[in-house]
Short mmCIF file of C-alpha atoms in Angstrom, two decimals:
data_model
loop_
_atom_site.label_atom_id
_atom_site.label_comp_id
_atom_site.label_asym_id
_atom_site.label_seq_id
_atom_site.Cartn_x
_atom_site.Cartn_y
_atom_site.Cartn_z
CA MET A 162 10.24 -12.90 17.55
CA GLN A 163 13.58 -13.28 18.84
CA ASP A 164 12.78 -16.58 19.46
CA LEU A 165 11.47 -17.02 16.28
CA LEU A 166 14.85 -16.42 14.88
CA THR A 167 17.28 -18.17 16.90
CA LEU A 168 14.35 -21.38 16.04
CA LEU A 169 15.31 -20.73 12.41
CA GLY A 170 18.63 -19.92 13.05
CA ILE A 171 18.61 -16.26 11.51
CA ASP A 172 18.99 -14.33 14.74
CA VAL A 173 22.26 -12.34 13.05
CA GLU A 174 23.44 -9.15 14.00
CA TYR A 175 24.30 -7.27 10.74
CA VAL A 176 27.10 -4.52 11.45
CA ARG A 177 27.68 -2.86 8.10
CA GLY A 178 25.53 -2.85 4.89
CA GLU A 179 26.44 -1.97 1.26
CA GLY A 180 24.30 -2.17 -1.99
CA ASN A 181 23.10 -5.41 -1.81
CA THR A 182 25.10 -7.07 0.45
CA LEU A 183 24.88 -7.11 4.74
CA TYR A 184 28.05 -8.23 6.77
CA PHE A 185 28.09 -9.84 9.68
CA LEU A 186 30.68 -11.05 12.27
CA ASP A 187 31.65 -14.29 12.63
CA GLU A 188 33.32 -15.93 15.96
CA THR A 189 36.47 -14.82 15.01
CA GLY A 190 35.10 -11.32 14.05
CA HIS A 191 35.62 -11.35 10.35
CA GLU A 192 33.43 -9.82 8.50
CA VAL A 193 30.88 -12.21 6.48
CA PRO A 194 28.94 -11.05 3.67
CA VAL A 195 25.45 -11.89 2.99
CA ILE A 196 23.52 -10.85 -0.50
CA ASP A 197 20.43 -8.93 0.52
CA TYR A 198 17.32 -9.88 -1.35
CA ALA A 199 14.90 -8.99 1.09
CA GLY A 200 15.80 -5.23 0.80
CA GLY A 201 14.48 -3.97 3.73
CA TYR A 202 10.73 -5.56 2.56
CA GLY A 203 11.12 -2.92 -0.48
CA ALA A 204 12.50 0.15 1.01
CA LEU A 205 16.17 -0.48 -0.27
CA VAL A 206 15.51 0.31 -4.10
CA LEU A 207 18.59 2.06 -4.00
CA GLY A 208 20.39 -0.63 -1.83
CA HIS A 209 22.19 -0.09 1.82
CA ASN A 210 23.92 3.39 2.55
CA HIS A 211 23.93 4.37 -1.59
CA PRO A 212 26.69 7.07 -2.03
CA GLU A 213 24.93 10.38 -3.73
CA VAL A 214 22.31 9.35 -0.27
CA VAL A 215 25.21 9.28 2.30
CA ALA A 216 27.06 12.41 1.28
CA THR A 217 23.53 14.09 1.41
CA VAL A 218 22.99 13.51 4.83
CA GLU A 219 26.58 14.08 5.88
CA SER A 220 26.89 17.48 3.97
CA PHE A 221 23.27 18.17 5.44
CA LEU A 222 24.56 17.65 9.18
CA ARG A 223 27.92 19.28 9.02
CA ALA A 224 26.20 22.71 7.11
CA ARG A 225 24.10 22.44 10.72
CA ARG A 226 20.92 22.83 8.65
CA PRO A 227 17.78 23.15 11.15
CA VAL A 228 16.00 19.05 11.05
CA LEU A 229 12.92 20.43 12.72
CA GLY A 230 11.56 23.80 11.47
CA GLN A 231 7.24 23.22 12.38
CA ALA A 232 5.01 26.65 11.36
CA SER A 233 7.67 27.98 9.16
CA ARG A 234 8.04 28.46 5.56
CA GLN A 235 9.57 24.81 4.00
CA PRO A 236 10.20 25.42 0.68
CA ALA A 237 11.64 22.02 0.27
CA ALA A 238 8.63 20.03 0.65
CA GLY A 239 6.76 22.52 -1.93
CA ARG A 240 9.63 21.05 -4.23
CA VAL A 241 9.67 17.78 -3.58
CA VAL A 242 5.45 17.52 -4.26
CA ALA A 243 6.23 19.62 -7.17
CA ARG A 244 8.85 17.22 -8.37
CA LEU A 245 6.16 14.30 -7.80
CA ASN A 246 3.54 16.06 -9.82
CA ASP A 247 5.93 16.37 -12.71
CA ILE A 248 6.05 12.28 -12.63
CA VAL A 249 2.59 12.18 -11.91
CA ARG A 250 1.76 14.33 -15.43
CA ARG A 251 4.23 12.10 -17.33
CA GLU A 252 3.32 8.46 -15.86
CA PHE A 253 -0.63 9.12 -16.15
CA ASP A 254 -0.92 12.17 -19.10
CA THR A 255 -3.04 14.32 -16.63
CA ALA A 256 -2.40 17.78 -15.69
CA GLU A 257 -4.55 18.13 -12.52
CA PRO A 258 -2.38 18.74 -10.15
CA TYR A 259 -1.91 16.75 -6.38
CA TYR A 260 -1.42 18.00 -3.16
CA GLY A 261 1.36 16.64 -0.39
CA VAL A 262 0.57 15.76 2.84
CA PHE A 263 3.97 14.22 4.94
CA SER A 264 4.57 12.00 7.39
CA ASN A 265 6.75 9.34 8.78
CA SER A 266 5.94 5.68 7.55
CA GLY A 267 4.26 3.85 5.25
CA ALA A 268 0.89 2.69 7.25
CA GLU A 269 1.28 6.46 9.09
CA SER A 270 0.53 7.54 5.07
CA VAL A 271 -2.50 5.01 4.89
CA GLU A 272 -3.49 6.86 8.24
CA VAL A 273 -3.21 10.17 6.04
CA ALA A 274 -5.12 8.91 3.51
CA LEU A 275 -8.14 7.12 5.69
CA LYS A 276 -8.33 10.68 7.62
CA HIS A 277 -8.66 13.04 4.42
CA ALA A 278 -11.33 10.64 2.68
CA GLU A 279 -13.45 10.37 6.36
CA PHE A 280 -13.08 14.49 6.40
CA ASP A 281 -13.88 14.96 2.89
CA ARG A 282 -17.17 12.84 3.72
CA ARG A 283 -17.96 14.77 6.26
CA LEU A 284 -17.82 18.17 4.48
CA ARG A 285 -19.68 16.46 1.39
CA LEU A 286 -22.58 15.10 3.76
CA ARG A 287 -22.42 18.61 6.02
CA ALA A 288 -23.05 20.63 2.65
CA LEU A 289 -25.90 18.27 1.50
CA LEU A 290 -27.72 18.76 4.62
CA GLU A 291 -27.34 22.08 4.63
CA GLU A 292 -28.81 22.32 1.18
CA ILE A 293 -31.43 20.04 2.29
CA ALA A 294 -32.62 22.40 4.99
CA GLU A 295 -32.45 25.15 2.89
CA HIS A 296 -35.10 23.37 0.67
CA VAL A 297 -37.16 22.45 4.06
CA GLU A 298 -37.20 26.28 4.63
CA GLN A 299 -38.11 27.20 1.26
CA ALA A 300 -40.68 24.38 1.00
CA ARG A 301 -42.31 26.15 4.50
CA GLU A 302 -41.98 29.92 3.36
CA ALA A 303 -43.82 28.57 0.14
CA VAL A 304 -46.79 26.87 2.03
CA GLY A 305 -46.86 29.67 4.74
CA ALA A 306 -47.46 32.14 1.09
CA GLY A 307 -50.31 29.66 -0.22
CA THR A 308 -48.11 29.23 -3.53
CA ALA A 309 -47.85 25.70 -2.37
CA VAL A 310 -49.17 22.74 -1.49
CA LEU A 311 -48.15 19.44 -0.03
CA SER A 312 -48.25 16.21 -1.96
CA ASP A 313 -50.86 13.73 -1.66
CA ASP A 314 -48.01 11.52 -0.37
CA ALA A 315 -47.03 13.61 2.70
CA ASP A 316 -48.29 13.56 6.02
CA GLY A 317 -49.48 15.99 8.30
CA ASP A 318 -48.73 19.84 7.86
CA VAL A 319 -45.35 21.25 6.39
CA ASP A 320 -43.77 21.20 9.91
CA ALA A 321 -44.31 17.76 10.68
CA LEU A 322 -43.22 16.85 7.18
CA ALA A 323 -40.31 19.10 8.23
CA GLU A 324 -39.35 17.15 11.24
CA ARG A 325 -39.89 13.93 9.62
CA VAL A 326 -37.15 14.84 7.65
CA ARG A 327 -35.06 16.04 10.54
CA VAL A 328 -35.25 13.15 12.67
CA ALA A 329 -34.72 10.81 9.87
CA ASN A 330 -31.44 12.18 8.25
CA SER A 331 -30.26 12.76 11.68
CA ALA A 332 -30.18 9.10 11.96
CA VAL A 333 -28.62 8.45 8.92
CA ALA A 334 -26.00 10.77 9.26
CA ALA A 335 -25.01 9.29 12.32
CA ARG A 336 -24.23 6.28 10.57
CA PRO A 337 -20.53 5.10 10.57
CA SER A 338 -18.40 5.23 6.72
CA VAL A 339 -17.68 2.08 5.15
CA PHE A 340 -14.25 1.70 3.89
CA LEU A 341 -13.52 -1.00 1.23
CA ALA A 342 -10.32 -2.86 0.40
CA LEU A 343 -9.11 -5.18 -1.52
CA GLU A 344 -8.81 -9.24 -0.47
CA GLY A 345 -5.35 -9.88 0.61
CA SER A 346 -4.60 -6.62 0.97
CA PHE A 347 -1.96 -4.96 3.86
CA HIS A 348 -2.02 -1.67 4.21
CA GLY A 349 -0.27 -1.52 8.08
CA LYS A 350 -0.74 -2.41 11.69
CA LEU A 351 -1.96 1.04 12.85
CA VAL A 352 -5.36 1.49 14.60
CA GLY A 353 -7.17 2.55 11.36
CA SER A 354 -4.85 0.96 8.93
CA VAL A 355 -5.18 -2.43 10.66
CA GLN A 356 -9.11 -2.31 9.81
CA LEU A 357 -7.85 -2.19 6.10
CA THR A 358 -5.62 -5.30 6.07
CA HIS A 359 -7.02 -8.70 5.13
CA ASN A 360 -4.89 -10.80 7.20
CA PRO A 361 -7.73 -11.71 10.64
CA ALA A 362 -4.50 -12.53 12.95
CA TYR A 363 -3.49 -9.02 12.36
CA ARG A 364 -7.12 -7.05 12.23
CA THR A 365 -9.35 -9.30 14.26
CA PRO A 366 -7.74 -8.31 17.99
CA PHE A 367 -8.32 -4.53 17.48
CA GLY A 368 -11.68 -4.88 15.60
CA ALA A 369 -13.29 -2.81 18.02
CA MET A 370 -10.95 0.21 18.10
CA ALA A 371 -11.95 1.71 14.24
CA ALA A 372 -14.35 1.52 11.48
CA GLN A 373 -14.05 -2.18 9.86
CA ALA A 374 -13.42 -2.49 5.75
CA ARG A 375 -15.52 -4.81 3.50
CA PHE A 376 -13.52 -6.60 1.99
CA VAL A 377 -13.62 -7.12 -2.17
CA PRO A 378 -12.03 -10.51 -3.84
CA VAL A 379 -9.92 -8.77 -6.16
CA ASP A 380 -11.31 -11.07 -9.52
CA GLN A 381 -14.48 -10.07 -8.65
CA PRO A 382 -14.78 -6.31 -9.05
CA GLU A 383 -18.62 -6.67 -9.05
CA ALA A 384 -18.74 -7.05 -5.38
CA ILE A 385 -18.62 -3.47 -4.97
CA THR A 386 -21.70 -3.26 -6.46
CA LYS A 387 -23.49 -5.56 -4.04
CA ILE A 388 -22.01 -4.20 -0.75
CA ALA A 389 -22.79 -0.73 -2.26
CA GLN A 390 -26.68 -2.22 -2.26
CA GLU A 391 -26.54 -3.94 1.09
CA GLU A 392 -24.83 -0.57 2.50
CA ARG A 393 -26.85 1.49 0.35
CA ALA A 394 -29.00 4.72 2.87
CA VAL A 395 -30.52 7.64 1.59
CA LEU A 396 -31.47 11.38 3.13
CA LEU A 397 -35.06 12.72 2.53
CA ASP A 398 -35.39 15.92 0.76
CA LEU A 399 -38.17 18.36 0.00
CA ARG A 400 -38.18 19.01 -3.46
CA LEU A 401 -41.18 22.16 -4.32
CA GLN A 402 -42.04 22.35 -7.96
CA ASP A 403 -45.00 23.47 -10.06
CA GLY A 404 -46.60 24.36 -6.59
CA ARG A 405 -46.46 20.65 -5.05
CA VAL A 406 -43.79 20.02 -2.38
CA SER A 407 -43.04 16.29 -2.00
CA VAL A 408 -41.00 13.94 0.05
CA VAL A 409 -37.72 12.76 -2.52
CA GLU A 410 -34.61 10.52 -1.62
CA ARG A 411 -31.12 11.48 -1.55
CA ASP A 412 -28.03 9.61 -1.89
CA PHE A 413 -26.20 9.39 1.51
CA PRO A 414 -22.24 9.61 1.04
CA GLN A 415 -21.76 6.18 2.88
CA PHE A 416 -18.29 4.97 1.25
CA ALA A 417 -15.37 7.13 2.23
CA ALA A 418 -12.17 5.73 -0.22
CA LEU A 419 -11.64 1.82 -1.27
CA PHE A 420 -8.07 1.29 -0.81
CA MET A 421 -6.08 -1.08 -2.57
CA GLU A 422 -2.41 -2.08 -3.76
CA VAL A 423 -1.71 -2.70 -7.87
CA ILE A 424 0.60 -5.31 -6.43
CA GLN A 425 -0.24 -6.82 -3.47
CA GLY A 426 2.82 -7.35 -1.19
CA GLU A 427 2.32 -9.41 1.92
CA GLY A 428 -0.25 -10.81 0.37
CA GLY A 429 1.93 -12.68 -1.85
CA ILE A 430 3.06 -10.56 -4.30
CA LYS A 431 0.27 -10.79 -6.67
CA GLU A 432 -0.75 -8.55 -9.35
CA VAL A 433 -4.29 -6.79 -10.01
CA THR A 434 -5.21 -6.80 -13.84
CA GLU A 435 -5.50 -3.95 -15.83
CA GLN A 436 -9.36 -4.95 -16.46
CA GLN A 437 -9.82 -5.71 -13.21
CA ALA A 438 -8.13 -2.01 -12.18
CA ARG A 439 -10.67 -0.70 -14.83
CA ARG A 440 -14.01 -2.50 -13.26
CA ILE A 441 -12.97 -1.02 -9.54
CA ARG A 442 -12.68 2.11 -11.33
CA GLU A 443 -16.21 2.18 -13.06
CA ALA A 444 -17.59 0.66 -10.02
CA CYS A 445 -15.73 3.49 -7.16
CA ALA A 446 -17.01 6.51 -10.16
CA ALA A 447 -20.59 4.77 -10.02
CA LEU A 448 -20.30 5.89 -5.99
CA ASP A 449 -18.43 8.72 -5.96
CA CYS A 450 -15.98 6.54 -3.90
CA PRO A 451 -12.27 7.57 -4.41
CA ILE A 452 -9.45 5.32 -4.59
CA VAL A 453 -6.37 4.86 -2.58
CA VAL A 454 -3.59 3.85 -4.09
CA ASP A 455 -0.96 1.78 -2.26
CA GLU A 456 2.33 2.12 -3.27
CA ILE A 457 4.50 2.27 -0.61
CA GLN A 458 5.99 -0.87 -1.68
CA SER A 459 5.45 -1.33 -5.22
CA GLY A 460 6.52 2.68 -5.87
CA MET A 461 9.30 4.49 -6.04
CA GLY A 462 10.82 2.96 -9.50
CA ARG A 463 10.67 -0.90 -7.83
CA THR A 464 8.46 -2.05 -10.60
CA GLY A 465 9.83 -0.45 -13.42
CA ALA A 466 7.69 2.61 -13.36
CA PHE A 467 7.55 5.04 -10.44
CA PHE A 468 4.33 4.61 -9.97
CA ALA A 469 3.44 0.64 -10.76
CA SER A 470 -0.45 1.75 -11.14
CA SER A 471 0.93 3.58 -13.71
CA LEU A 472 1.75 0.26 -15.55
CA ILE A 473 -1.82 -0.55 -15.91
CA GLY A 474 -3.84 2.76 -16.24
CA LEU A 475 -4.72 3.31 -12.86
CA ARG A 476 -4.88 6.82 -11.53
CA ALA A 477 -5.96 6.93 -8.16
CA ASP A 478 -7.51 10.65 -6.07
CA TYR A 479 -5.22 8.76 -3.29
CA TYR A 480 -1.47 7.83 -3.63
CA THR A 481 0.52 6.63 -0.22
CA LEU A 482 4.59 6.00 -0.58
CA ALA A 483 6.74 5.33 1.57
CA LYS A 484 9.91 3.39 2.15
CA GLY A 485 12.15 3.57 -1.11
CA LEU A 486 11.11 7.29 -0.73
CA GLY A 487 13.70 7.93 2.05
CA GLY A 488 16.63 6.18 0.72
CA GLY A 489 17.33 3.45 2.82
CA ILE A 490 18.12 6.31 5.22
CA ALA A 491 15.58 8.06 6.20
CA LYS A 492 12.22 7.82 8.03
CA THR A 493 9.66 9.41 5.93
CA ALA A 494 6.23 9.18 3.61
CA LEU A 495 3.79 11.35 1.81
CA THR A 496 0.30 11.29 1.15
CA LEU A 497 -0.58 12.75 -2.01
CA ILE A 498 -4.42 13.80 -2.85
CA ARG A 499 -5.70 14.95 -5.99
CA GLY A 500 -6.74 18.63 -5.99
CA GLU A 501 -10.75 18.28 -6.99
CA ARG A 502 -10.39 16.17 -3.70
CA PHE A 503 -7.89 17.88 -1.78
CA ARG A 504 -9.70 19.90 1.54
CA ARG A 505 -7.17 22.86 2.68
CA GLU A 506 -8.48 22.09 6.13
CA PHE A 507 -7.18 19.38 6.58
CA GLY A 508 -3.48 21.01 7.00
CA LEU A 509 -5.04 22.35 10.98
CA VAL A 510 -6.74 18.95 11.64
CA HIS A 511 -4.11 16.48 10.90
CA THR A 512 -0.45 17.38 11.91
CA SER A 513 2.91 15.72 13.15
CA THR A 514 5.88 16.77 14.64
CA PHE A 515 7.97 14.75 12.75
CA ALA A 516 6.63 14.67 9.36
CA LYS A 517 8.43 16.86 6.62
CA ASP A 518 11.90 16.91 8.89
CA GLY A 519 14.45 18.98 6.90
CA LEU A 520 17.03 16.05 6.81
CA SER A 521 14.19 13.75 4.88
CA LEU A 522 13.44 16.64 2.65
CA ALA A 523 16.67 16.18 1.48
CA VAL A 524 17.29 12.42 1.44
CA THR A 525 13.86 12.38 -1.05
CA HIS A 526 15.14 15.29 -2.62
CA THR A 527 18.09 13.19 -3.98
CA VAL A 528 16.57 10.33 -4.31
CA LEU A 529 14.05 11.52 -6.96
CA ASP A 530 17.59 12.74 -8.52
CA VAL A 531 18.58 9.22 -8.92
CA LEU A 532 15.90 7.78 -10.19
CA GLU A 533 14.73 10.68 -12.68
CA ASP A 534 18.86 10.91 -13.76
CA ARG A 535 19.66 9.93 -17.84
CA ASP A 536 15.64 10.09 -18.39
CA GLY A 537 14.72 7.31 -15.64
CA GLN A 538 17.51 5.21 -16.30
CA ALA A 539 16.86 3.39 -13.00
CA TYR A 540 13.24 2.49 -13.90
CA ARG A 541 14.63 0.74 -16.99
CA GLN A 542 17.13 -0.76 -14.52
CA ALA A 543 14.32 -2.23 -12.55
CA ALA A 544 12.33 -3.73 -15.59
CA GLU A 545 15.78 -5.60 -17.01
CA ARG A 546 16.99 -7.01 -13.75
CA GLY A 547 13.16 -8.01 -12.48
CA ALA A 548 13.29 -9.75 -16.28
CA ARG A 549 16.61 -11.21 -15.53
CA LEU A 550 14.79 -12.67 -12.57
CA VAL A 551 11.65 -14.05 -13.62
CA GLU A 552 13.56 -15.88 -16.64
CA LEU A 553 15.77 -17.74 -13.94
CA PHE A 554 12.41 -18.27 -11.74
CA ARG A 555 10.62 -20.13 -14.32
CA SER A 556 13.86 -22.22 -15.31
CA LEU A 557 13.72 -23.33 -11.93
CA ILE A 558 9.97 -24.01 -11.97
CA LYS A 559 10.00 -26.35 -15.10
CA ALA A 560 13.13 -27.99 -13.65
CA HIS A 561 11.34 -28.75 -10.12
CA PRO A 562 7.92 -28.41 -10.73
CA GLU A 563 7.16 -30.83 -7.39
CA VAL A 564 8.44 -28.18 -5.60
CA LEU A 565 7.86 -24.70 -7.39
CA LYS A 566 4.60 -23.35 -8.19
CA GLU A 567 5.12 -19.74 -10.20
CA VAL A 568 6.62 -16.29 -9.94
CA ARG A 569 4.72 -13.17 -9.74
CA GLY A 570 5.19 -9.52 -9.59
CA LYS A 571 6.84 -6.76 -12.04
CA GLY A 572 10.33 -5.47 -12.11
CA LEU A 573 12.29 -5.96 -8.76
CA MET A 574 8.81 -6.82 -6.76
CA LEU A 575 9.08 -10.64 -7.15
CA GLY A 576 6.99 -13.98 -5.32
CA LEU A 577 8.56 -17.20 -5.78
CA GLU A 578 5.58 -19.92 -4.59
CA PHE A 579 6.84 -23.04 -3.50
CA ARG A 580 4.21 -26.02 -3.35
CA ASP A 581 1.82 -26.93 -0.43
CA LEU A 582 4.58 -29.86 1.36
CA SER A 583 1.51 -29.95 4.10
CA GLY A 584 1.66 -34.04 2.41
CA ALA A 585 5.82 -34.26 2.24
CA ALA A 586 7.34 -37.41 3.52
CA ALA A 587 9.69 -36.11 5.65
CA ALA A 588 7.83 -35.70 8.42
CA ARG A 589 9.58 -32.52 9.94
CA LEU A 590 9.38 -30.82 6.75
CA ARG A 591 5.36 -31.83 7.23
CA GLU A 592 5.17 -30.43 10.32
CA ALA A 593 6.73 -27.10 8.96
CA ALA A 594 4.44 -26.13 5.97
CA ARG A 595 1.27 -27.25 8.60
CA SER A 596 2.70 -24.71 11.02
CA ASP A 597 3.05 -22.40 8.48
CA LEU A 598 6.83 -21.84 8.87
CA LEU A 599 8.26 -23.24 5.13
CA GLY A 600 9.22 -20.50 3.69
CA TYR A 601 10.94 -19.37 7.06
CA VAL A 602 12.74 -22.52 7.21
CA VAL A 603 13.70 -22.24 3.41
CA ALA A 604 15.05 -18.67 4.21
CA GLY A 605 16.94 -19.82 7.02
CA TYR A 606 18.32 -22.51 5.05
CA LEU A 607 19.15 -19.75 2.26
CA LEU A 608 20.86 -17.51 5.03
CA ARG A 609 23.21 -20.51 6.56
CA ALA A 610 24.08 -22.33 3.52
CA HIS A 611 24.49 -20.16 0.96
CA ARG A 612 24.70 -16.29 2.73
CA ILE A 613 21.32 -15.11 0.97
CA ARG A 614 18.91 -12.91 2.53
CA THR A 615 15.28 -13.30 2.15
CA PHE A 616 11.56 -13.89 3.51
CA PRO A 617 8.39 -14.92 2.62
CA THR A 618 5.43 -12.57 2.14
CA ALA A 619 3.24 -12.33 5.82
CA SER A 620 0.43 -13.62 4.50
CA ALA A 621 1.28 -15.80 1.70
CA VAL A 622 3.70 -18.00 3.88
CA ASN A 623 4.48 -20.40 0.98
CA THR A 624 6.03 -17.44 -1.33
CA LEU A 625 9.33 -15.60 -1.18
CA ARG A 626 9.95 -12.08 -1.77
CA PHE A 627 12.91 -11.11 -4.02
CA GLU A 628 13.33 -7.26 -3.82
CA PRO A 629 16.75 -6.30 -3.93
CA SER A 630 18.11 -2.87 -5.49
CA ILE A 631 18.31 -1.66 -9.07
CA TYR A 632 22.03 -2.27 -8.76
CA LEU A 633 21.71 -6.16 -8.59
CA THR A 634 24.69 -7.81 -10.59
CA ASP A 635 24.55 -10.54 -12.84
CA GLY A 636 26.95 -12.02 -9.90
CA GLU A 637 24.39 -11.70 -7.33
CA ILE A 638 21.68 -13.16 -9.12
CA ASP A 639 23.98 -16.60 -9.94
CA ALA A 640 24.71 -16.76 -6.84
CA LEU A 641 20.77 -16.77 -6.08
CA GLU A 642 20.36 -19.34 -8.96
CA ARG A 643 23.30 -21.59 -7.30
CA ALA A 644 21.45 -21.15 -3.85
CA LEU A 645 17.79 -22.10 -5.06
CA ARG A 646 18.73 -24.63 -7.06
CA ASP A 647 20.32 -26.40 -4.18
CA VAL A 648 17.16 -26.33 -2.24
CA CYS A 649 14.89 -27.43 -4.41
CA ALA A 650 17.07 -30.34 -5.22
CA ARG A 651 16.99 -30.96 -1.75
CA LEU A 652 13.40 -30.35 -1.30
CA ASP A 653 12.57 -32.98 -4.29
CA ASP A 654 14.93 -35.68 -1.98
CA GLN A 655 13.00 -34.45 1.17
CA GLU A 656 16.76 -34.30 2.77
CA GLU A 657 14.52 -32.31 5.89
CA GLU A 658 18.38 -32.71 7.46
CA ALA A 659 19.57 -30.12 5.65
CA PHE A 660 17.11 -27.59 6.74
CA PHE A 661 17.03 -29.01 10.39
CA GLY A 662 19.84 -30.81 11.43
CA PRO A 663 20.30 -33.95 12.57
CA ALA A 664 17.05 -35.26 14.22
#
């Protein structure tokens, strides 16, 4: 990574940050300001070192309050979850509560959802097997008492039939669960979460370490039904009716959960439409497959609402939250689980030393205070600032159609896609495009020439991401406009020396 940063000319050490500005020292020791449009990959919805967040941290430490108090009452955690429930009720118009499981990072919040969904599936399976066992015993007793007979299609005596059911169900119950995720998804790089991340460069080297997902094209939600048919398995049950015992099939709970981002961050800032979300929900409901919405990057107000999924009317069974939840300072995450799905026993089988620490909880309270202040002014601000950026990007696309392709996203989670330049006349631009480095080359030029910081998305490297804080100023937008117009003009003219220096 250090070699790549050096190659691109962005190996900078930042020494101070405030708002949307980072500072590094030049060769004379003077601070050089850089406008930060990368925004901590979406974590800095309140910018660097927000004064209220900093004040909370300072006050907490001065008071010598305990950071770690495991196995004790932690009412601050309950207050955070209660406040988030208030937001859920407002944005989704539901009275059903959500329970919270804290962790330390976005990928861990996904792991929590993975584990809980599988835990829930196994408990549902156990209950179903216990029900079948009761039916088998009832059938055995009825046949033994002479009040029932085996149906014509049942082989042997009732004991042989019971053994057939037991063996068949044992084999099916041992099958691994199936997780679903959308093509283009990114849900982290831990052992479980990386299996839900679509980019094979991240996933394939670790494919043998955990259950792998089946991926669904975003624009083809009907593929869920097709996958369900391919993966379908059944359990056998004995039904006692009208004095006859017959073998019947019961659906095996194969699917643990479907994971999705409503705006795919690393996949190129691509949105799921309201219609696509509705079809996904319908297909999952038919399978009793819970939906996990990953709001790690899109949530916390960045898109104009606390939950981006509320903007398309998609209420999930699970929400994963992180990034902006920590106010740009704390490392914290939270998985919200719908009351109907929540398993209280999970709190005994999943724990974490650093999750739900006192400092992070204090910071999260302050973040929620800032976002909810003045009836959610922060959300309106994110939407308005985002609309201003979209207007700028569209004007650039119109002026440079051979260089820019499209803008995508909502609020302050935006992606500007450059066209494929793998056929460019300039050799070094052409090679950069063919090596999937064009986005990084442009990002390096923006930093060196214009002191603007952004990066491409990981799995769509021709798309630059723009995720500044809600306090983005008109002056910062004007600076971005000058920089991007310069980039586009130089790419139009194939001025490769501007990006790479003399040959």
